[in-house]
Amino acid sequence: MKDTYEEERLLPKWPIDTKLVYKVWKKETFNFKESASPLFERDYIIELRLLENNIVEAYYPNSLLSTVKLLNPANKHFRKINHAQQNTLYYEIDDNFQFKAIKNLDKVIQHITIIKEQLKQVISEAEYEEIVDDIEVLEGTPSYVSKHFGKDIETIHDFYGTTVRDGYYFDLEEKDTLSKSLKEKLLGFIKLNLGQIDLLQTNFIDEETYQIELLKGKDTISTKSRQNFEEIKEDFVNHQFKMMDHRDITLHHQKYLYSKQDFILRRYQYEFKIDTPKMKKLMQRTIELMS
């Protein structure tokens, strides 16, 4: 007899014309030897509204361009100009709510040119010269614009359409593939013997929340110390992993938290670090549903 059981899938109950308001926060620090780069920290709002025909409107109340790290020196000037036309993206999703593409990218690039001219009228020549090259990079590189503005949106849609599984664990490094085999041979030949982890687990962490968690990591090349990745895996599986407990390592740690009631993303948390005796880099990012 044919099995008619169908596994539950992570599809958000998101009615058409309903708005989801997310707050995005980002922070980056970088230290090399005795010097440190300026702290980068920013937060902004994205309002998402589902339209007909698998189109989503993404509205940025504080200006779309204010999200771009490349334009950090210009950020304080956006409030001085008329940039209302630059606040909205439209993007397409598929039937599984997966992100497909930004639909009005050409208009976004046109408005970047308009804003460049508007900034010229309200700031000093010296300040303008400081930021104009970065703006022109955006003007001339549609692929960069698409990749940057799509990043937060893609994250929100990352796992929509996947099967909901409680207590699921998968070690991506255990897959026997040709690429993995070649990598091991090459690393063995040059005597690096780098350790690595690449893990994913899913579970219901309480009565209200479904969690997808990922961890990627590897030893740093610049030092001789090597990590005990089996201990790190054990901490991860037991939900006791803490990024700051580990040194002399490269790590990516991500958590996606969904409401069990509607499977809408409630919170995303990302941490990335490179830690060596001479260089330390930390990146943090959250996306949180406000309403």
PDB file of C-alpha atoms in Angstrom:
ATOM      1  CA  MET A   1       0.000   0.000   0.000  1.00  0.00           C
ATOM      2  CA  LYS A   2       1.313   3.414  -0.935  1.00  0.00           C
ATOM      3  CA  ASP A   3       2.360   5.636   1.968  1.00  0.00           C
ATOM      4  CA  THR A   4       0.259   8.802   1.846  1.00  0.00           C
ATOM      5  CA  TYR A   5       1.957  10.473   4.812  1.00  0.00           C
ATOM      6  CA  GLU A   6       3.328  13.901   3.924  1.00  0.00           C
ATOM      7  CA  GLU A   7       5.992  15.498   6.108  1.00  0.00           C
ATOM      8  CA  GLU A   8       5.331  18.975   7.488  1.00  0.00           C
ATOM      9  CA  ARG A   9       7.197  21.725   5.721  1.00  0.00           C
ATOM     10  CA  LEU A  10       8.445  25.091   6.927  1.00  0.00           C
ATOM     11  CA  LEU A  11       5.994  27.307   5.047  1.00  0.00           C
ATOM     12  CA  PRO A  12       5.094  30.621   6.711  1.00  0.00           C
ATOM     13  CA  LYS A  13       1.446  31.415   7.267  1.00  0.00           C
ATOM     14  CA  TRP A  14       1.827  34.901   5.797  1.00  0.00           C
ATOM     15  CA  PRO A  15      -1.416  36.383   4.446  1.00  0.00           C
ATOM     16  CA  ILE A  16      -1.270  38.643   1.406  1.00  0.00           C
ATOM     17  CA  ASP A  17      -1.033  42.364   2.245  1.00  0.00           C
ATOM     18  CA  THR A  18       0.244  41.589   5.762  1.00  0.00           C
ATOM     19  CA  LYS A  19       3.333  43.477   6.935  1.00  0.00           C
ATOM     20  CA  LEU A  20       6.256  41.930   8.828  1.00  0.00           C
ATOM     21  CA  VAL A  21       8.622  44.428  10.477  1.00  0.00           C
ATOM     22  CA  TYR A  22      12.209  43.258  11.071  1.00  0.00           C
ATOM     23  CA  LYS A  23      15.035  45.041  12.853  1.00  0.00           C
ATOM     24  CA  VAL A  24      18.524  44.290  11.514  1.00  0.00           C
ATOM     25  CA  TRP A  25      21.628  44.853  13.661  1.00  0.00           C
ATOM     26  CA  LYS A  26      25.238  44.471  12.529  1.00  0.00           C
ATOM     27  CA  LYS A  27      28.564  44.913  14.282  1.00  0.00           C
ATOM     28  CA  GLU A  28      32.133  44.335  13.115  1.00  0.00           C
ATOM     29  CA  THR A  29      35.527  44.676  14.797  1.00  0.00           C
ATOM     30  CA  PHE A  30      38.978  43.999  13.375  1.00  0.00           C
ATOM     31  CA  ASN A  31      42.357  44.006  15.113  1.00  0.00           C
ATOM     32  CA  PHE A  32      45.730  43.238  13.575  1.00  0.00           C
ATOM     33  CA  LYS A  33      48.768  43.167  15.838  1.00  0.00           C
ATOM     34  CA  GLU A  34      48.647  46.475  17.733  1.00  0.00           C
ATOM     35  CA  SER A  35      46.249  48.330  15.427  1.00  0.00           C
ATOM     36  CA  ALA A  36      42.447  48.270  15.217  1.00  0.00           C
ATOM     37  CA  SER A  37      39.979  49.329  12.545  1.00  0.00           C
ATOM     38  CA  PRO A  38      37.118  51.656  13.527  1.00  0.00           C
ATOM     39  CA  LEU A  39      34.125  49.897  15.041  1.00  0.00           C
ATOM     40  CA  PHE A  40      31.303  49.379  12.552  1.00  0.00           C
ATOM     41  CA  GLU A  41      27.829  49.124  14.049  1.00  0.00           C
ATOM     42  CA  ARG A  42      24.457  49.772  12.481  1.00  0.00           C
ATOM     43  CA  ASP A  43      20.789  48.943  12.868  1.00  0.00           C
ATOM     44  CA  TYR A  44      17.869  49.556  10.545  1.00  0.00           C
ATOM     45  CA  ILE A  45      14.289  48.475   9.877  1.00  0.00           C
ATOM     46  CA  ILE A  46      12.909  46.448   6.969  1.00  0.00           C
ATOM     47  CA  GLU A  47       9.151  46.252   6.473  1.00  0.00           C
ATOM     48  CA  LEU A  48       8.094  43.293   4.315  1.00  0.00           C
ATOM     49  CA  ARG A  49       4.636  43.079   2.750  1.00  0.00           C
ATOM     50  CA  LEU A  50       3.469  40.094   0.706  1.00  0.00           C
ATOM     51  CA  LEU A  51       1.778  41.120  -2.548  1.00  0.00           C
ATOM     52  CA  GLU A  52      -0.010  39.158  -5.249  1.00  0.00           C
ATOM     53  CA  ASN A  53       1.821  36.888  -7.714  1.00  0.00           C
ATOM     54  CA  ASN A  54       4.693  35.943  -5.378  1.00  0.00           C
ATOM     55  CA  ILE A  55       6.052  39.480  -5.101  1.00  0.00           C
ATOM     56  CA  VAL A  56       7.221  41.018  -1.821  1.00  0.00           C
ATOM     57  CA  GLU A  57       7.643  44.721  -1.098  1.00  0.00           C
ATOM     58  CA  ALA A  58      10.616  45.551   1.154  1.00  0.00           C
ATOM     59  CA  TYR A  59      10.428  49.080   2.564  1.00  0.00           C
ATOM     60  CA  TYR A  60      13.411  50.680   4.366  1.00  0.00           C
ATOM     61  CA  PRO A  61      12.173  53.705   6.393  1.00  0.00           C
ATOM     62  CA  ASN A  62      15.720  54.996   6.971  1.00  0.00           C
ATOM     63  CA  SER A  63      16.822  54.734   3.319  1.00  0.00           C
ATOM     64  CA  LEU A  64      17.921  51.698   1.414  1.00  0.00           C
ATOM     65  CA  LEU A  65      21.455  53.045   1.008  1.00  0.00           C
ATOM     66  CA  SER A  66      21.924  53.486   4.746  1.00  0.00           C
ATOM     67  CA  THR A  67      22.316  49.686   4.952  1.00  0.00           C
ATOM     68  CA  VAL A  68      25.490  49.685   2.830  1.00  0.00           C
ATOM     69  CA  LYS A  69      28.739  49.482   4.780  1.00  0.00           C
ATOM     70  CA  LEU A  70      30.570  50.774   1.722  1.00  0.00           C
ATOM     71  CA  LEU A  71      28.765  54.108   2.167  1.00  0.00           C
ATOM     72  CA  ASN A  72      29.487  54.509   5.869  1.00  0.00           C
ATOM     73  CA  PRO A  73      30.860  58.104   5.507  1.00  0.00           C
ATOM     74  CA  ALA A  74      27.705  59.116   3.597  1.00  0.00           C
ATOM     75  CA  ASN A  75      25.207  57.581   6.016  1.00  0.00           C
ATOM     76  CA  LYS A  76      24.833  60.706   8.182  1.00  0.00           C
ATOM     77  CA  HIS A  77      23.952  62.804   5.112  1.00  0.00           C
ATOM     78  CA  PHE A  78      21.022  60.778   3.752  1.00  0.00           C
ATOM     79  CA  ARG A  79      18.531  62.573   6.006  1.00  0.00           C
ATOM     80  CA  LYS A  80      19.473  65.882   4.309  1.00  0.00           C
ATOM     81  CA  ILE A  81      18.289  64.875   0.859  1.00  0.00           C
ATOM     82  CA  ASN A  82      15.063  63.821  -0.805  1.00  0.00           C
ATOM     83  CA  HIS A  83      15.631  60.097  -1.096  1.00  0.00           C
ATOM     84  CA  ALA A  84      12.087  58.798  -0.558  1.00  0.00           C
ATOM     85  CA  GLN A  85      12.222  57.120  -3.972  1.00  0.00           C
ATOM     86  CA  GLN A  86      15.130  55.025  -2.721  1.00  0.00           C
ATOM     87  CA  ASN A  87      13.337  53.292   0.130  1.00  0.00           C
ATOM     88  CA  THR A  88      11.688  50.300  -1.551  1.00  0.00           C
ATOM     89  CA  LEU A  89      12.765  47.035  -3.116  1.00  0.00           C
ATOM     90  CA  TYR A  90      10.482  44.559  -4.849  1.00  0.00           C
ATOM     91  CA  TYR A  91      11.559  40.948  -5.021  1.00  0.00           C
ATOM     92  CA  GLU A  92      10.154  37.643  -6.226  1.00  0.00           C
ATOM     93  CA  ILE A  93       9.728  34.423  -4.243  1.00  0.00           C
ATOM     94  CA  ASP A  94       8.767  30.962  -5.405  1.00  0.00           C
ATOM     95  CA  ASP A  95       5.894  28.792  -4.140  1.00  0.00           C
ATOM     96  CA  ASN A  96       8.092  27.629  -1.236  1.00  0.00           C
ATOM     97  CA  PHE A  97       8.711  31.252  -0.187  1.00  0.00           C
ATOM     98  CA  GLN A  98      12.331  30.989  -1.300  1.00  0.00           C
ATOM     99  CA  PHE A  99      13.952  34.241  -2.505  1.00  0.00           C
ATOM    100  CA  LYS A 100      14.440  34.357  -6.293  1.00  0.00           C
ATOM    101  CA  ALA A 101      15.489  37.830  -7.451  1.00  0.00           C
ATOM    102  CA  ILE A 102      15.170  41.586  -6.939  1.00  0.00           C
ATOM    103  CA  LYS A 103      12.729  42.913  -9.526  1.00  0.00           C
ATOM    104  CA  ASN A 104      13.534  46.654  -9.542  1.00  0.00           C
ATOM    105  CA  LEU A 105      17.333  46.513  -9.442  1.00  0.00           C
ATOM    106  CA  ASP A 106      17.669  48.806 -12.473  1.00  0.00           C
ATOM    107  CA  LYS A 107      15.605  51.482 -10.726  1.00  0.00           C
ATOM    108  CA  VAL A 108      17.710  51.163  -7.577  1.00  0.00           C
ATOM    109  CA  ILE A 109      20.889  51.805  -9.560  1.00  0.00           C
ATOM    110  CA  GLN A 110      19.298  54.809 -11.314  1.00  0.00           C
ATOM    111  CA  HIS A 111      18.389  56.288  -7.945  1.00  0.00           C
ATOM    112  CA  ILE A 112      21.929  55.806  -6.656  1.00  0.00           C
ATOM    113  CA  THR A 113      23.023  58.188  -9.418  1.00  0.00           C
ATOM    114  CA  ILE A 114      20.317  60.678  -8.421  1.00  0.00           C
ATOM    115  CA  ILE A 115      21.378  60.545  -4.787  1.00  0.00           C
ATOM    116  CA  LYS A 116      25.015  61.099  -5.746  1.00  0.00           C
ATOM    117  CA  GLU A 117      24.011  64.377  -7.367  1.00  0.00           C
ATOM    118  CA  GLN A 118      21.785  65.355  -4.430  1.00  0.00           C
ATOM    119  CA  LEU A 119      24.598  64.779  -1.947  1.00  0.00           C
ATOM    120  CA  LYS A 120      26.854  67.039  -3.991  1.00  0.00           C
ATOM    121  CA  GLN A 121      24.468  69.930  -3.295  1.00  0.00           C
ATOM    122  CA  VAL A 122      24.328  69.567   0.502  1.00  0.00           C
ATOM    123  CA  ILE A 123      27.828  68.562   1.683  1.00  0.00           C
ATOM    124  CA  SER A 124      31.283  70.046   1.352  1.00  0.00           C
ATOM    125  CA  GLU A 125      33.517  69.272  -1.592  1.00  0.00           C
ATOM    126  CA  ALA A 126      36.000  67.474   0.663  1.00  0.00           C
ATOM    127  CA  GLU A 127      33.311  65.200   2.107  1.00  0.00           C
ATOM    128  CA  TYR A 128      31.882  64.554  -1.325  1.00  0.00           C
ATOM    129  CA  GLU A 129      35.259  63.469  -2.657  1.00  0.00           C
ATOM    130  CA  GLU A 130      35.511  61.045   0.256  1.00  0.00           C
ATOM    131  CA  ILE A 131      32.320  59.196  -0.677  1.00  0.00           C
ATOM    132  CA  VAL A 132      31.863  59.658  -4.432  1.00  0.00           C
ATOM    133  CA  ASP A 133      34.182  56.790  -5.419  1.00  0.00           C
ATOM    134  CA  ASP A 134      32.192  54.345  -3.286  1.00  0.00           C
ATOM    135  CA  ILE A 135      28.914  55.524  -4.772  1.00  0.00           C
ATOM    136  CA  GLU A 136      30.320  55.060  -8.253  1.00  0.00           C
ATOM    137  CA  VAL A 137      31.325  51.508  -7.369  1.00  0.00           C
ATOM    138  CA  LEU A 138      27.640  50.834  -6.690  1.00  0.00           C
ATOM    139  CA  GLU A 139      26.577  52.595  -9.885  1.00  0.00           C
ATOM    140  CA  GLY A 140      28.848  50.455 -12.018  1.00  0.00           C
ATOM    141  CA  THR A 141      28.469  47.077 -10.311  1.00  0.00           C
ATOM    142  CA  PRO A 142      24.901  45.719 -10.487  1.00  0.00           C
ATOM    143  CA  SER A 143      26.034  42.322  -9.194  1.00  0.00           C
ATOM    144  CA  TYR A 144      27.350  43.932  -6.000  1.00  0.00           C
ATOM    145  CA  VAL A 145      24.124  45.895  -5.531  1.00  0.00           C
ATOM    146  CA  SER A 146      22.039  42.745  -6.006  1.00  0.00           C
ATOM    147  CA  LYS A 147      24.200  40.681  -3.662  1.00  0.00           C
ATOM    148  CA  HIS A 148      24.247  43.313  -0.915  1.00  0.00           C
ATOM    149  CA  PHE A 149      20.594  44.341  -0.929  1.00  0.00           C
ATOM    150  CA  GLY A 150      19.463  40.729  -1.277  1.00  0.00           C
ATOM    151  CA  LYS A 151      21.484  39.456   1.679  1.00  0.00           C
ATOM    152  CA  ASP A 152      19.112  40.257   4.574  1.00  0.00           C
ATOM    153  CA  ILE A 153      16.092  39.253   2.520  1.00  0.00           C
ATOM    154  CA  GLU A 154      17.610  35.943   1.446  1.00  0.00           C
ATOM    155  CA  THR A 155      18.449  35.148   5.072  1.00  0.00           C
ATOM    156  CA  ILE A 156      14.833  35.646   6.125  1.00  0.00           C
ATOM    157  CA  HIS A 157      13.744  33.181   3.414  1.00  0.00           C
ATOM    158  CA  ASP A 158      16.702  30.765   3.721  1.00  0.00           C
ATOM    159  CA  PHE A 159      14.966  27.633   5.035  1.00  0.00           C
ATOM    160  CA  TYR A 160      11.385  28.163   3.926  1.00  0.00           C
ATOM    161  CA  GLY A 161      10.106  25.082   2.130  1.00  0.00           C
ATOM    162  CA  THR A 162      12.353  22.626   4.008  1.00  0.00           C
ATOM    163  CA  THR A 163      11.022  19.646   5.937  1.00  0.00           C
ATOM    164  CA  VAL A 164      10.333  20.279   9.641  1.00  0.00           C
ATOM    165  CA  ARG A 165      12.306  17.751  11.693  1.00  0.00           C
ATOM    166  CA  ASP A 166      12.626  17.515  15.448  1.00  0.00           C
ATOM    167  CA  GLY A 167      15.962  16.301  16.802  1.00  0.00           C
ATOM    168  CA  TYR A 168      17.667  16.132  13.405  1.00  0.00           C
ATOM    169  CA  TYR A 169      21.473  16.250  13.213  1.00  0.00           C
ATOM    170  CA  PHE A 170      23.687  16.130  10.141  1.00  0.00           C
ATOM    171  CA  ASP A 171      27.477  16.282   9.831  1.00  0.00           C
ATOM    172  CA  LEU A 172      28.133  17.657   6.351  1.00  0.00           C
ATOM    173  CA  GLU A 173      31.775  16.579   6.570  1.00  0.00           C
ATOM    174  CA  GLU A 174      30.779  12.912   6.634  1.00  0.00           C
ATOM    175  CA  LYS A 175      29.511  13.020   3.056  1.00  0.00           C
ATOM    176  CA  ASP A 176      31.786  10.939   0.851  1.00  0.00           C
ATOM    177  CA  THR A 177      32.211  13.164  -2.183  1.00  0.00           C
ATOM    178  CA  LEU A 178      34.921  13.542  -4.782  1.00  0.00           C
ATOM    179  CA  SER A 179      35.620  17.126  -3.732  1.00  0.00           C
ATOM    180  CA  LYS A 180      36.099  16.071  -0.102  1.00  0.00           C
ATOM    181  CA  SER A 181      38.393  13.247  -1.143  1.00  0.00           C
ATOM    182  CA  LEU A 182      40.538  15.569  -3.250  1.00  0.00           C
ATOM    183  CA  LYS A 183      40.676  18.120  -0.440  1.00  0.00           C
ATOM    184  CA  GLU A 184      41.900  15.525   2.045  1.00  0.00           C
ATOM    185  CA  LYS A 185      44.587  14.303  -0.349  1.00  0.00           C
ATOM    186  CA  LEU A 186      45.858  17.808  -0.999  1.00  0.00           C
ATOM    187  CA  LEU A 187      45.883  18.806   2.662  1.00  0.00           C
ATOM    188  CA  GLY A 188      47.599  15.552   3.598  1.00  0.00           C
ATOM    189  CA  PHE A 189      50.240  16.120   0.940  1.00  0.00           C
ATOM    190  CA  ILE A 190      51.191  19.555   2.233  1.00  0.00           C
ATOM    191  CA  LYS A 191      51.105  18.355   5.862  1.00  0.00           C
ATOM    192  CA  LEU A 192      48.617  20.949   7.121  1.00  0.00           C
ATOM    193  CA  ASN A 193      46.183  18.409   8.573  1.00  0.00           C
ATOM    194  CA  LEU A 194      43.565  21.071   9.137  1.00  0.00           C
ATOM    195  CA  GLY A 195      40.594  20.129  11.302  1.00  0.00           C
ATOM    196  CA  GLN A 196      37.130  21.174  10.198  1.00  0.00           C
ATOM    197  CA  ILE A 197      33.474  20.984  11.196  1.00  0.00           C
ATOM    198  CA  ASP A 198      30.311  21.613   9.199  1.00  0.00           C
ATOM    199  CA  LEU A 199      27.170  20.801  11.186  1.00  0.00           C
ATOM    200  CA  LEU A 200      23.409  21.351  11.027  1.00  0.00           C
ATOM    201  CA  GLN A 201      20.743  20.443  13.579  1.00  0.00           C
ATOM    202  CA  THR A 202      17.021  21.155  13.924  1.00  0.00           C
ATOM    203  CA  ASN A 203      14.686  20.788  16.888  1.00  0.00           C
ATOM    204  CA  PHE A 204      11.798  22.251  18.855  1.00  0.00           C
ATOM    205  CA  ILE A 205      13.515  24.031  21.749  1.00  0.00           C
ATOM    206  CA  ASP A 206      10.256  24.694  23.614  1.00  0.00           C
ATOM    207  CA  GLU A 207       6.503  24.578  23.033  1.00  0.00           C
ATOM    208  CA  GLU A 208       6.601  27.711  20.881  1.00  0.00           C
ATOM    209  CA  THR A 209       9.865  27.682  18.909  1.00  0.00           C
ATOM    210  CA  TYR A 210      11.428  25.663  16.091  1.00  0.00           C
ATOM    211  CA  GLN A 211      15.189  26.110  15.684  1.00  0.00           C
ATOM    212  CA  ILE A 212      17.638  25.489  12.850  1.00  0.00           C
ATOM    213  CA  GLU A 213      21.268  25.815  13.919  1.00  0.00           C
ATOM    214  CA  LEU A 214      24.472  25.623  11.870  1.00  0.00           C
ATOM    215  CA  LEU A 215      28.141  25.573  12.772  1.00  0.00           C
ATOM    216  CA  LYS A 216      31.143  25.752  10.454  1.00  0.00           C
ATOM    217  CA  GLY A 217      34.734  25.931  11.602  1.00  0.00           C
ATOM    218  CA  LYS A 218      38.347  25.143  10.869  1.00  0.00           C
ATOM    219  CA  ASP A 219      41.780  25.462  12.388  1.00  0.00           C
ATOM    220  CA  THR A 220      43.751  28.577  11.525  1.00  0.00           C
ATOM    221  CA  ILE A 221      46.687  28.051   9.176  1.00  0.00           C
ATOM    222  CA  SER A 222      48.944  30.568  10.915  1.00  0.00           C
ATOM    223  CA  THR A 223      49.469  28.569  14.120  1.00  0.00           C
ATOM    224  CA  LYS A 224      50.472  25.029  15.074  1.00  0.00           C
ATOM    225  CA  SER A 225      47.719  24.487  17.647  1.00  0.00           C
ATOM    226  CA  ARG A 226      44.821  22.251  16.579  1.00  0.00           C
ATOM    227  CA  GLN A 227      41.283  22.075  17.910  1.00  0.00           C
ATOM    228  CA  ASN A 228      39.453  19.091  19.384  1.00  0.00           C
ATOM    229  CA  PHE A 229      36.513  19.230  17.000  1.00  0.00           C
ATOM    230  CA  GLU A 230      34.810  16.233  18.588  1.00  0.00           C
ATOM    231  CA  GLU A 231      34.432  18.222  21.824  1.00  0.00           C
ATOM    232  CA  ILE A 232      33.114  21.202  19.870  1.00  0.00           C
ATOM    233  CA  LYS A 233      30.592  18.942  18.114  1.00  0.00           C
ATOM    234  CA  GLU A 234      29.428  17.563  21.453  1.00  0.00           C
ATOM    235  CA  ASP A 235      28.866  21.078  22.835  1.00  0.00           C
ATOM    236  CA  PHE A 236      26.963  21.979  19.696  1.00  0.00           C
ATOM    237  CA  VAL A 237      24.659  18.946  19.813  1.00  0.00           C
ATOM    238  CA  ASN A 238      23.944  19.622  23.507  1.00  0.00           C
ATOM    239  CA  HIS A 239      23.201  23.308  22.777  1.00  0.00           C
ATOM    240  CA  GLN A 240      26.138  24.402  24.942  1.00  0.00           C
ATOM    241  CA  PHE A 241      28.330  25.853  22.194  1.00  0.00           C
ATOM    242  CA  LYS A 242      29.623  29.375  22.849  1.00  0.00           C
ATOM    243  CA  MET A 243      31.691  31.191  20.252  1.00  0.00           C
ATOM    244  CA  MET A 244      33.808  33.065  22.792  1.00  0.00           C
ATOM    245  CA  ASP A 245      34.953  29.848  24.474  1.00  0.00           C
ATOM    246  CA  HIS A 246      37.252  29.074  21.528  1.00  0.00           C
ATOM    247  CA  ARG A 247      40.492  30.711  20.411  1.00  0.00           C
ATOM    248  CA  ASP A 248      42.912  30.283  17.524  1.00  0.00           C
ATOM    249  CA  ILE A 249      40.115  29.169  15.202  1.00  0.00           C
ATOM    250  CA  THR A 250      37.773  30.318  12.435  1.00  0.00           C
ATOM    251  CA  LEU A 251      34.062  29.850  13.202  1.00  0.00           C
ATOM    252  CA  HIS A 252      30.647  30.620  11.702  1.00  0.00           C
ATOM    253  CA  HIS A 253      27.626  30.066  13.969  1.00  0.00           C
ATOM    254  CA  GLN A 254      24.002  30.643  12.887  1.00  0.00           C
ATOM    255  CA  LYS A 255      20.610  30.216  14.545  1.00  0.00           C
ATOM    256  CA  TYR A 256      17.190  30.558  12.921  1.00  0.00           C
ATOM    257  CA  LEU A 257      14.195  30.684  15.285  1.00  0.00           C
ATOM    258  CA  TYR A 258      10.655  30.233  13.962  1.00  0.00           C
ATOM    259  CA  SER A 259       7.261  30.440  15.627  1.00  0.00           C
ATOM    260  CA  LYS A 260       5.725  26.998  15.868  1.00  0.00           C
ATOM    261  CA  GLN A 261       2.305  28.564  15.271  1.00  0.00           C
ATOM    262  CA  ASP A 262       2.947  30.177  11.870  1.00  0.00           C
ATOM    263  CA  PHE A 263       6.560  29.229  10.934  1.00  0.00           C
ATOM    264  CA  ILE A 264       7.452  32.879  10.373  1.00  0.00           C
ATOM    265  CA  LEU A 265      11.078  33.688  11.192  1.00  0.00           C
ATOM    266  CA  ARG A 266      11.197  35.331  14.622  1.00  0.00           C
ATOM    267  CA  ARG A 267      14.944  35.775  15.041  1.00  0.00           C
ATOM    268  CA  TYR A 268      18.180  35.107  13.168  1.00  0.00           C
ATOM    269  CA  GLN A 269      21.552  35.254  14.891  1.00  0.00           C
ATOM    270  CA  TYR A 270      24.962  35.072  13.199  1.00  0.00           C
ATOM    271  CA  GLU A 271      28.461  35.192  14.649  1.00  0.00           C
ATOM    272  CA  PHE A 272      31.716  34.901  12.752  1.00  0.00           C
ATOM    273  CA  LYS A 273      35.227  35.059  14.128  1.00  0.00           C
ATOM    274  CA  ILE A 274      38.804  34.653  12.991  1.00  0.00           C
ATOM    275  CA  ASP A 275      41.104  34.367  15.973  1.00  0.00           C
ATOM    276  CA  THR A 276      44.893  34.123  15.663  1.00  0.00           C
ATOM    277  CA  PRO A 277      47.694  35.481  17.861  1.00  0.00           C
ATOM    278  CA  LYS A 278      48.158  38.435  15.471  1.00  0.00           C
ATOM    279  CA  MET A 279      44.711  38.999  13.992  1.00  0.00           C
ATOM    280  CA  LYS A 280      41.195  38.973  15.417  1.00  0.00           C
ATOM    281  CA  LYS A 281      38.017  39.652  13.475  1.00  0.00           C
ATOM    282  CA  LEU A 282      34.468  39.445  14.836  1.00  0.00           C
ATOM    283  CA  MET A 283      31.224  39.922  12.935  1.00  0.00           C
ATOM    284  CA  GLN A 284      27.790  39.777  14.553  1.00  0.00           C
ATOM    285  CA  ARG A 285      24.358  40.113  12.977  1.00  0.00           C
ATOM    286  CA  THR A 286      20.777  39.704  14.116  1.00  0.00           C
ATOM    287  CA  ILE A 287      17.453  39.956  12.298  1.00  0.00           C
ATOM    288  CA  GLU A 288      14.508  40.125  14.695  1.00  0.00           C
ATOM    289  CA  LEU A 289      10.772  40.314  14.062  1.00  0.00           C
ATOM    290  CA  MET A 290       9.344  43.402  15.788  1.00  0.00           C
ATOM    291  CA  SER A 291       5.730  43.093  14.671  1.00  0.00           C
TER     292      SER A 291
END
